[in-house]
Amino acid sequence: MEMPLLEVPFLSLKAVNARYATELKAAAARVIDSGWYVLGEELAAFEREFAGYCGVRHAIGVGNGLDALALLLRGYIELGRLAEGDEVLVPGNTFIASFLAVTGNRLVAVPVEPDAATFNIDPSGVAAAIGPRTRAVMAVHLYGQLADMAALRALADQHGLLLLEDAAQAHGAACDGRRAGAFGDAAGFSFFPAKNLGALGDAGAITTDDDALAQCVTALRNYGSETKYHHRFRGINSRLDEMQAALLRVKLKYLDEDTRLRRRVAARYRGGIDHPQIALPAVAREEAHAWHLFVLRCRRRDALQDHLRAHGIHTQVHYPLPPHRQPAYAGLLDAQLPLTERLHREVLSLPIGPTLSEADVERVIAACQAFGSAA
Ligand SMILES: Cc1ncc(COP(=O)(O)O)c(C=O)c1O
């Protein structure tokens, strides 16, 4: 009789949250008993704590990561720093939310090719793409690794552009003591459950040192209102609720420890996988990578994914199709982005997370090493 195959999940959210179950349940009970569920003390406390963690003056909790990005752009429109038709440079290889935030505000998303080694937006491509309508650059810290913010800051300052961060995948990634969310004029975070700092539902935040922007987006997320029933802007309803704020306060305390565990898995993969057909991810600086995802490249990606699946190992593709090739942008974005498209054919994400066991890591390494040899 064949032994049942031991599965290595891509990420077990149940296991991730089980570690804090007692504290999470106590936090939930606190909210239930408080009788106050939206825009209360838990949110105010989380905003203070997350701003402190990122090293910025303001964190504004919103409903999700897409809203965080969309509202910070909308805030700059209300403040007169951006206007309809302005161009925002974005990496071609990103999750579609980075694009949706731009185009949803009637701004123009101009995709830029990534750096082949780090997968992050290439500053020389940004320099080449800056034109008369360019007003902002949105860097995405893809897979958890900081984009080259020093080079992008220099370009933004030289050309009078806003520098924005899509930090949805990079909570805690740092460079020279500064954390993701503190490099740009403003940043958007997602706390989607699978993120490094994940809520138990949808949630997001904007971080910024810009007092005027903070005030504006605080109103925009709440029907454009600063005083109840008085509406300065045509805002939306996108608030991080008390329950998610209380749960996030628990998980924020453990974020650095989780990042350490992720780095350990990444170090094991990087030390243990050595295969002529597999290109491991390049790391500019250790602390600059929060390892939201461990993404390798392989020309026979689909075959590798099938091979790992046959060994019980669950992988994912981030992402199978770039935004400019999605039906949603048919006829709108006809960019030629050969490197972006090649990456989408070759990338594969291995399981990584703070609860992946040593034995599972070893199994993933052994299965990768066995790729291409007879089964
Ligand atoms: C790079 C990036 N930007 C934005 C988002 C949007 O975040 P959310 O799912 O919370 O809307 C995500 C995650 O889903 C993301 O990975």
CSV table of C-alpha atoms and ligand atoms in Angstrom, one decimal:
chain,number,residue,atom,x,y,z
A,1,MET,CA,0.0,0.0,0.0
A,2,GLU,CA,1.3,3.5,-0.9
A,3,MET,CA,2.0,5.9,2.0
A,4,PRO,CA,-0.3,9.0,1.9
A,5,LEU,CA,1.6,12.0,0.5
A,6,LEU,CA,2.5,14.5,3.1
A,7,GLU,CA,1.4,17.9,1.9
A,8,VAL,CA,3.4,21.1,2.2
A,9,PRO,CA,0.9,23.9,2.1
A,10,PHE,CA,1.8,27.1,0.4
A,11,LEU,CA,0.7,29.0,3.5
A,12,SER,CA,-1.4,27.9,6.4
A,13,LEU,CA,-3.2,30.9,7.8
A,14,LYS,CA,-4.8,28.7,10.4
A,15,ALA,CA,-1.3,27.8,11.7
A,16,VAL,CA,-0.1,31.4,11.5
A,17,ASN,CA,-3.0,32.7,13.7
A,18,ALA,CA,-3.2,29.7,16.0
A,19,ARG,CA,0.1,30.8,17.6
A,20,TYR,CA,-1.7,33.9,19.0
A,21,ALA,CA,-5.2,32.4,19.4
A,22,THR,CA,-5.5,33.3,23.1
A,23,GLU,CA,-4.4,36.9,22.6
A,24,LEU,CA,-6.5,37.3,19.4
A,25,LYS,CA,-9.6,36.0,21.2
A,26,ALA,CA,-9.0,38.3,24.1
A,27,ALA,CA,-8.7,41.3,21.7
A,28,ALA,CA,-11.9,40.2,19.9
A,29,ALA,CA,-13.8,39.9,23.2
A,30,ARG,CA,-12.5,43.4,24.2
A,31,VAL,CA,-14.1,44.8,21.1
A,32,ILE,CA,-17.3,42.9,21.4
A,33,ASP,CA,-17.7,44.0,25.0
A,34,SER,CA,-16.9,47.7,24.2
A,35,GLY,CA,-20.0,48.2,22.2
A,36,TRP,CA,-18.0,50.5,19.8
A,37,TYR,CA,-17.2,49.0,16.4
A,38,VAL,CA,-16.1,51.7,13.9
A,39,LEU,CA,-13.6,54.6,14.4
A,40,GLY,CA,-12.9,54.1,18.0
A,41,GLU,CA,-10.0,53.6,20.4
A,42,GLU,CA,-8.6,50.4,18.9
A,43,LEU,CA,-8.2,52.0,15.5
A,44,ALA,CA,-6.6,55.2,17.1
A,45,ALA,CA,-4.2,52.9,19.1
A,46,PHE,CA,-3.3,50.8,16.1
A,47,GLU,CA,-2.7,53.9,13.9
A,48,ARG,CA,-0.3,55.3,16.6
A,49,GLU,CA,1.5,51.9,17.0
A,50,PHE,CA,1.8,51.3,13.2
A,51,ALA,CA,3.0,54.8,12.5
A,52,GLY,CA,5.6,54.3,15.3
A,53,TYR,CA,6.6,51.0,13.8
A,54,CYS,CA,7.1,52.5,10.4
A,55,GLY,CA,8.8,55.6,11.7
A,56,VAL,CA,6.3,58.2,10.3
A,57,ARG,CA,4.0,60.8,11.9
A,58,HIS,CA,0.8,59.4,10.5
A,59,ALA,CA,-0.9,56.0,9.8
A,60,ILE,CA,-4.5,56.2,8.6
A,61,GLY,CA,-6.4,52.9,8.7
A,62,VAL,CA,-8.6,52.1,5.7
A,63,GLY,CA,-10.6,49.2,4.4
A,64,ASN,CA,-8.0,47.4,2.3
A,65,GLY,CA,-4.7,47.9,0.4
A,66,LEU,CA,-6.3,49.0,-2.8
A,67,ASP,CA,-8.2,51.7,-1.1
A,68,ALA,CA,-5.0,52.8,0.7
A,69,LEU,CA,-3.3,53.4,-2.7
A,70,ALA,CA,-6.4,54.9,-4.3
A,71,LEU,CA,-7.1,57.2,-1.4
A,72,LEU,CA,-3.5,58.5,-1.1
A,73,LEU,CA,-3.6,59.4,-4.8
A,74,ARG,CA,-7.0,60.9,-4.4
A,75,GLY,CA,-5.7,62.9,-1.5
A,76,TYR,CA,-3.0,64.4,-3.7
A,77,ILE,CA,-5.6,65.3,-6.3
A,78,GLU,CA,-7.7,67.1,-3.6
A,79,LEU,CA,-4.5,68.9,-2.5
A,80,GLY,CA,-3.8,70.0,-6.1
A,81,ARG,CA,-0.6,68.0,-6.4
A,82,LEU,CA,-2.1,65.7,-9.1
A,83,ALA,CA,-4.7,66.2,-11.7
A,84,GLU,CA,-6.7,64.1,-14.2
A,85,GLY,CA,-4.5,62.9,-17.0
A,86,ASP,CA,-1.2,63.1,-15.0
A,87,GLU,CA,1.1,60.2,-15.5
A,88,VAL,CA,2.2,57.9,-12.7
A,89,LEU,CA,5.1,55.6,-13.4
A,90,VAL,CA,4.5,52.1,-12.0
A,91,PRO,CA,6.3,48.8,-12.4
A,92,GLY,CA,4.9,46.7,-15.2
A,93,ASN,CA,5.3,43.6,-13.1
A,94,THR,CA,3.0,44.1,-10.1
A,95,PHE,CA,-0.3,43.0,-8.7
A,96,ILE,CA,-3.1,44.8,-10.6
A,97,ALA,CA,-4.1,46.8,-7.5
A,98,SER,CA,-1.1,49.2,-8.1
A,99,PHE,CA,-2.6,50.0,-11.5
A,100,LEU,CA,-6.2,50.1,-10.5
A,101,ALA,CA,-5.4,52.7,-7.8
A,102,VAL,CA,-3.9,54.9,-10.5
A,103,THR,CA,-6.5,54.5,-13.3
A,104,GLY,CA,-9.4,54.6,-10.9
A,105,ASN,CA,-8.4,58.2,-10.1
A,106,ARG,CA,-8.4,59.0,-13.9
A,107,LEU,CA,-4.6,59.2,-13.8
A,108,VAL,CA,-2.5,57.5,-16.4
A,109,ALA,CA,-0.5,54.4,-15.4
A,110,VAL,CA,2.8,54.3,-17.3
A,111,PRO,CA,4.4,50.8,-16.8
A,112,VAL,CA,8.2,50.6,-16.5
A,113,GLU,CA,10.3,47.4,-16.8
A,114,PRO,CA,11.8,45.9,-13.7
A,115,ASP,CA,15.4,45.3,-12.8
A,116,ALA,CA,16.1,41.7,-13.9
A,117,ALA,CA,17.8,40.7,-10.7
A,118,THR,CA,15.5,42.2,-8.0
A,119,PHE,CA,12.2,42.2,-10.0
A,120,ASN,CA,11.8,45.8,-8.7
A,121,ILE,CA,11.2,48.9,-10.8
A,122,ASP,CA,14.4,49.8,-12.6
A,123,PRO,CA,15.5,53.4,-11.8
A,124,SER,CA,17.1,53.8,-15.2
A,125,GLY,CA,13.8,52.8,-16.8
A,126,VAL,CA,12.1,55.4,-14.6
A,127,ALA,CA,14.5,58.1,-15.7
A,128,ALA,CA,13.9,57.2,-19.4
A,129,ALA,CA,10.1,57.2,-18.9
A,130,ILE,CA,9.8,60.7,-17.3
A,131,GLY,CA,8.0,63.0,-19.6
A,132,PRO,CA,6.1,66.4,-19.5
A,133,ARG,CA,3.0,64.8,-17.9
A,134,THR,CA,4.8,62.7,-15.3
A,135,ARG,CA,3.9,63.7,-11.8
A,136,ALA,CA,4.6,60.7,-9.6
A,137,VAL,CA,6.5,57.4,-9.3
A,138,MET,CA,4.8,54.5,-7.5
A,139,ALA,CA,7.5,52.0,-6.3
A,140,VAL,CA,6.2,48.6,-5.4
A,141,HIS,CA,8.4,46.7,-2.9
A,142,LEU,CA,7.7,43.5,-4.8
A,143,TYR,CA,7.7,40.1,-2.9
A,144,GLY,CA,8.8,42.0,0.2
A,145,GLN,CA,12.1,43.5,-1.1
A,146,LEU,CA,12.5,47.3,-1.0
A,147,ALA,CA,12.8,49.0,-4.3
A,148,ASP,CA,15.9,51.1,-4.9
A,149,MET,CA,14.4,54.1,-2.9
A,150,ALA,CA,17.7,56.1,-2.9
A,151,ALA,CA,17.9,56.2,-6.7
A,152,LEU,CA,14.1,56.8,-7.0
A,153,ARG,CA,14.2,59.6,-4.4
A,154,ALA,CA,17.1,61.3,-6.3
A,155,LEU,CA,15.0,61.1,-9.6
A,156,ALA,CA,11.8,62.3,-7.9
A,157,ASP,CA,13.6,65.3,-6.3
A,158,GLN,CA,15.4,66.2,-9.6
A,159,HIS,CA,12.1,66.2,-11.5
A,160,GLY,CA,9.7,67.5,-8.8
A,161,LEU,CA,7.7,64.2,-8.7
A,162,LEU,CA,5.8,62.6,-5.9
A,163,LEU,CA,7.5,59.4,-4.7
A,164,LEU,CA,4.9,56.8,-3.5
A,165,GLU,CA,5.3,53.3,-2.1
A,166,ASP,CA,3.0,50.3,-2.6
A,167,ALA,CA,4.2,48.6,0.6
A,168,ALA,CA,1.5,45.9,0.6
A,169,GLN,CA,4.1,43.1,0.6
A,170,ALA,CA,6.9,44.7,2.6
A,171,HIS,CA,5.9,45.4,6.2
A,172,GLY,CA,9.1,45.8,8.2
A,173,ALA,CA,11.6,45.6,5.3
A,174,ALA,CA,14.3,48.2,6.2
A,175,CYS,CA,17.3,50.0,4.9
A,176,ASP,CA,19.7,52.0,7.1
A,177,GLY,CA,17.2,51.9,10.0
A,178,ARG,CA,14.3,53.2,7.9
A,179,ARG,CA,11.3,50.9,7.3
A,180,ALA,CA,9.0,50.5,4.3
A,181,GLY,CA,6.3,53.1,4.4
A,182,ALA,CA,8.8,55.8,5.5
A,183,PHE,CA,10.7,56.3,2.2
A,184,GLY,CA,8.1,57.9,0.0
A,185,ASP,CA,5.9,61.0,0.4
A,186,ALA,CA,3.2,58.5,1.2
A,187,ALA,CA,2.7,54.7,1.2
A,188,GLY,CA,-0.1,52.2,1.0
A,189,PHE,CA,-0.2,49.0,3.0
A,190,SER,CA,-2.4,46.0,2.8
A,191,PHE,CA,-3.3,43.8,5.8
A,192,PHE,CA,-5.0,41.1,3.8
A,193,PRO,CA,-4.8,37.9,5.8
A,194,ALA,CA,-2.0,36.4,3.8
A,195,LYS,CA,0.3,39.5,4.1
A,196,ASN,CA,3.2,39.5,6.5
A,197,LEU,CA,1.1,41.6,8.9
A,198,GLY,CA,-2.3,40.1,8.2
A,199,ALA,CA,-5.7,40.9,9.7
A,200,LEU,CA,-8.5,38.3,9.9
A,201,GLY,CA,-10.4,40.0,7.1
A,202,ASP,CA,-9.7,43.0,4.8
A,203,ALA,CA,-7.7,46.0,6.1
A,204,GLY,CA,-5.2,48.5,4.9
A,205,ALA,CA,-3.4,51.8,5.9
A,206,ILE,CA,-1.7,54.8,4.5
A,207,THR,CA,1.5,56.1,6.1
A,208,THR,CA,2.9,59.6,5.6
A,209,ASP,CA,4.8,62.4,7.2
A,210,ASP,CA,2.6,64.9,5.2
A,211,ASP,CA,0.2,66.5,7.7
A,212,ALA,CA,-2.1,67.9,5.0
A,213,LEU,CA,-2.3,64.6,3.2
A,214,ALA,CA,-3.0,62.8,6.5
A,215,GLN,CA,-5.8,65.1,7.3
A,216,CYS,CA,-7.3,64.8,3.8
A,217,VAL,CA,-7.3,61.0,3.6
A,218,THR,CA,-8.7,60.8,7.1
A,219,ALA,CA,-11.7,62.7,5.8
A,220,LEU,CA,-11.8,60.9,2.5
A,221,ARG,CA,-12.1,57.4,4.1
A,222,ASN,CA,-15.1,58.7,6.1
A,223,TYR,CA,-17.4,60.2,3.4
A,224,GLY,CA,-15.1,63.2,3.1
A,225,SER,CA,-16.2,64.3,6.5
A,226,GLU,CA,-14.1,66.0,9.2
A,227,THR,CA,-17.1,66.9,11.4
A,228,LYS,CA,-20.1,64.6,11.5
A,229,TYR,CA,-22.6,65.3,8.7
A,230,HIS,CA,-20.4,68.0,7.2
A,231,HIS,CA,-18.6,66.9,4.0
A,232,ARG,CA,-15.6,68.7,2.7
A,233,PHE,CA,-14.9,66.1,0.0
A,234,ARG,CA,-16.9,63.6,-2.0
A,235,GLY,CA,-15.3,60.8,0.0
A,236,ILE,CA,-15.9,57.1,0.3
A,237,ASN,CA,-16.6,54.7,3.2
A,238,SER,CA,-13.3,52.8,3.7
A,239,ARG,CA,-12.5,52.4,7.4
A,240,LEU,CA,-10.4,49.9,9.2
A,241,ASP,CA,-12.9,48.6,11.8
A,242,GLU,CA,-12.3,48.2,15.5
A,243,MET,CA,-12.2,44.4,15.4
A,244,GLN,CA,-9.5,44.2,12.7
A,245,ALA,CA,-7.6,47.1,14.4
A,246,ALA,CA,-7.6,45.1,17.7
A,247,LEU,CA,-6.4,41.9,16.0
A,248,LEU,CA,-3.7,43.8,14.1
A,249,ARG,CA,-2.4,45.3,17.4
A,250,VAL,CA,-1.8,41.8,18.6
A,251,LYS,CA,0.0,40.7,15.4
A,252,LEU,CA,2.1,43.8,15.1
A,253,LYS,CA,3.9,42.9,18.3
A,254,TYR,CA,5.1,39.7,16.6
A,255,LEU,CA,5.9,41.0,13.2
A,256,ASP,CA,9.6,41.3,13.6
A,257,GLU,CA,9.9,37.8,15.0
A,258,ASP,CA,7.8,36.5,12.0
A,259,THR,CA,10.1,38.3,9.6
A,260,ARG,CA,13.1,36.7,11.3
A,261,LEU,CA,11.5,33.3,10.7
A,262,ARG,CA,10.8,34.1,7.1
A,263,ARG,CA,14.4,35.2,6.6
A,264,ARG,CA,15.5,31.9,8.1
A,265,VAL,CA,13.5,29.9,5.6
A,266,ALA,CA,14.8,32.1,2.7
A,267,ALA,CA,18.4,31.6,3.9
A,268,ARG,CA,17.8,27.8,3.9
A,269,TYR,CA,16.4,27.8,0.4
A,270,ARG,CA,19.2,30.0,-0.9
A,271,GLY,CA,21.8,27.8,0.8
A,272,GLY,CA,20.2,24.4,-0.2
A,273,ILE,CA,18.8,24.9,-3.7
A,274,ASP,CA,21.5,24.7,-6.3
A,275,HIS,CA,20.1,23.6,-9.7
A,276,PRO,CA,21.2,24.6,-13.2
A,277,GLN,CA,17.6,25.3,-14.2
A,278,ILE,CA,16.6,27.3,-11.2
A,279,ALA,CA,17.5,31.0,-10.6
A,280,LEU,CA,17.2,32.0,-7.0
A,281,PRO,CA,16.1,35.5,-6.0
A,282,ALA,CA,18.7,38.1,-5.7
A,283,VAL,CA,19.0,40.0,-2.5
A,284,ALA,CA,20.4,43.5,-2.4
A,285,ARG,CA,20.6,43.7,1.4
A,286,GLU,CA,19.4,41.2,4.0
A,287,GLU,CA,17.3,43.6,6.1
A,288,ALA,CA,15.8,45.1,3.0
A,289,HIS,CA,13.8,41.9,2.3
A,290,ALA,CA,10.8,40.9,4.4
A,291,TRP,CA,10.3,37.7,2.3
A,292,HIS,CA,6.6,38.0,1.8
A,293,LEU,CA,7.2,35.6,-1.1
A,294,PHE,CA,10.2,33.5,-2.2
A,295,VAL,CA,10.1,33.7,-5.9
A,296,LEU,CA,12.5,31.8,-8.2
A,297,ARG,CA,12.8,31.7,-11.9
A,298,CYS,CA,12.8,28.7,-14.1
A,299,ARG,CA,12.4,28.5,-17.9
A,300,ARG,CA,10.4,25.2,-17.4
A,301,ARG,CA,8.3,26.8,-14.7
A,302,ASP,CA,5.2,24.8,-15.4
A,303,ALA,CA,7.1,21.5,-15.4
A,304,LEU,CA,8.8,22.5,-12.1
A,305,GLN,CA,5.4,23.4,-10.6
A,306,ASP,CA,4.0,20.0,-11.7
A,307,HIS,CA,7.0,18.2,-10.3
A,308,LEU,CA,6.7,19.9,-6.9
A,309,ARG,CA,3.0,19.2,-6.9
A,310,ALA,CA,3.7,15.5,-7.5
A,311,HIS,CA,5.9,15.7,-4.3
A,312,GLY,CA,3.0,17.2,-2.4
A,313,ILE,CA,4.5,20.7,-2.4
A,314,HIS,CA,2.1,23.6,-3.1
A,315,THR,CA,3.5,26.6,-5.1
A,316,GLN,CA,1.9,29.6,-6.6
A,317,VAL,CA,2.6,32.0,-9.5
A,318,HIS,CA,2.9,35.7,-8.7
A,319,TYR,CA,1.6,36.6,-11.2
A,320,PRO,CA,0.6,34.6,-14.4
A,321,LEU,CA,-0.3,37.7,-16.4
A,322,PRO,CA,0.9,41.3,-16.1
A,323,PRO,CA,-1.6,44.1,-15.7
A,324,HIS,CA,-1.1,45.4,-19.2
A,325,ARG,CA,-2.0,42.0,-20.6
A,326,GLN,CA,-5.2,41.7,-18.6
A,327,PRO,CA,-8.6,41.9,-20.3
A,328,ALA,CA,-9.3,44.8,-17.8
A,329,TYR,CA,-6.8,47.0,-19.6
A,330,ALA,CA,-7.4,45.8,-23.2
A,331,GLY,CA,-7.0,48.7,-25.6
A,332,LEU,CA,-5.7,51.0,-22.8
A,333,LEU,CA,-2.2,49.8,-22.1
A,334,ASP,CA,-0.5,48.6,-25.2
A,335,ALA,CA,3.0,48.7,-23.7
A,336,GLN,CA,5.9,46.5,-25.0
A,337,LEU,CA,7.4,45.0,-21.8
A,338,PRO,CA,9.4,42.0,-22.9
A,339,LEU,CA,11.2,41.5,-19.5
A,340,THR,CA,8.0,41.8,-17.6
A,341,GLU,CA,6.3,39.3,-19.8
A,342,ARG,CA,9.2,36.9,-19.6
A,343,LEU,CA,9.2,37.1,-15.8
A,344,HIS,CA,5.5,36.2,-15.8
A,345,ARG,CA,6.3,33.1,-17.7
A,346,GLU,CA,9.2,32.0,-15.5
A,347,VAL,CA,8.4,33.0,-11.8
A,348,LEU,CA,7.4,30.4,-9.2
A,349,SER,CA,6.7,31.1,-5.5
A,350,LEU,CA,7.8,28.4,-3.0
A,351,PRO,CA,6.1,28.0,0.3
A,352,ILE,CA,7.4,30.5,2.8
A,353,GLY,CA,5.9,31.6,6.1
A,354,PRO,CA,6.7,31.8,9.8
A,355,THR,CA,5.1,28.4,10.5
A,356,LEU,CA,6.8,26.3,7.8
A,357,SER,CA,8.6,23.5,9.6
A,358,GLU,CA,12.3,22.6,9.2
A,359,ALA,CA,11.2,19.2,7.8
A,360,ASP,CA,9.0,20.9,5.2
A,361,VAL,CA,11.8,23.3,4.2
A,362,GLU,CA,14.1,20.3,3.7
A,363,ARG,CA,11.4,18.5,1.6
A,364,VAL,CA,11.0,21.6,-0.7
A,365,ILE,CA,14.8,21.8,-1.1
A,366,ALA,CA,15.1,18.0,-1.9
A,367,ALA,CA,12.3,18.1,-4.4
A,368,CYS,CA,13.8,21.2,-6.2
A,369,GLN,CA,17.1,19.4,-6.3
A,370,ALA,CA,15.4,16.3,-7.8
A,371,PHE,CA,13.8,18.3,-10.6
A,372,GLY,CA,14.6,16.9,-14.1
A,373,SER,CA,16.1,13.6,-12.7
A,374,ALA,CA,14.1,10.4,-13.2
A,375,ALA,CA,11.3,10.1,-10.6
B,1,LIG,C1,1.5,44.8,-4.4
B,1,LIG,C2,0.1,44.9,-3.9
B,1,LIG,N1,-0.5,46.1,-4.0
B,1,LIG,C3,-1.8,46.2,-3.5
B,1,LIG,C4,-2.5,45.1,-3.0
B,1,LIG,C5,-3.9,45.3,-2.6
B,1,LIG,O1,-4.2,45.0,-1.3
B,1,LIG,P1,-5.7,44.5,-0.8
B,1,LIG,O2,-5.8,43.1,-1.2
B,1,LIG,O3,-5.7,44.7,0.7
B,1,LIG,O4,-6.6,45.4,-1.5
B,1,LIG,C6,-1.8,43.9,-2.8
B,1,LIG,C7,-2.4,42.7,-2.2
B,1,LIG,O5,-3.4,42.2,-2.5
B,1,LIG,C8,-0.5,43.8,-3.3
B,1,LIG,O6,0.2,42.6,-3.3
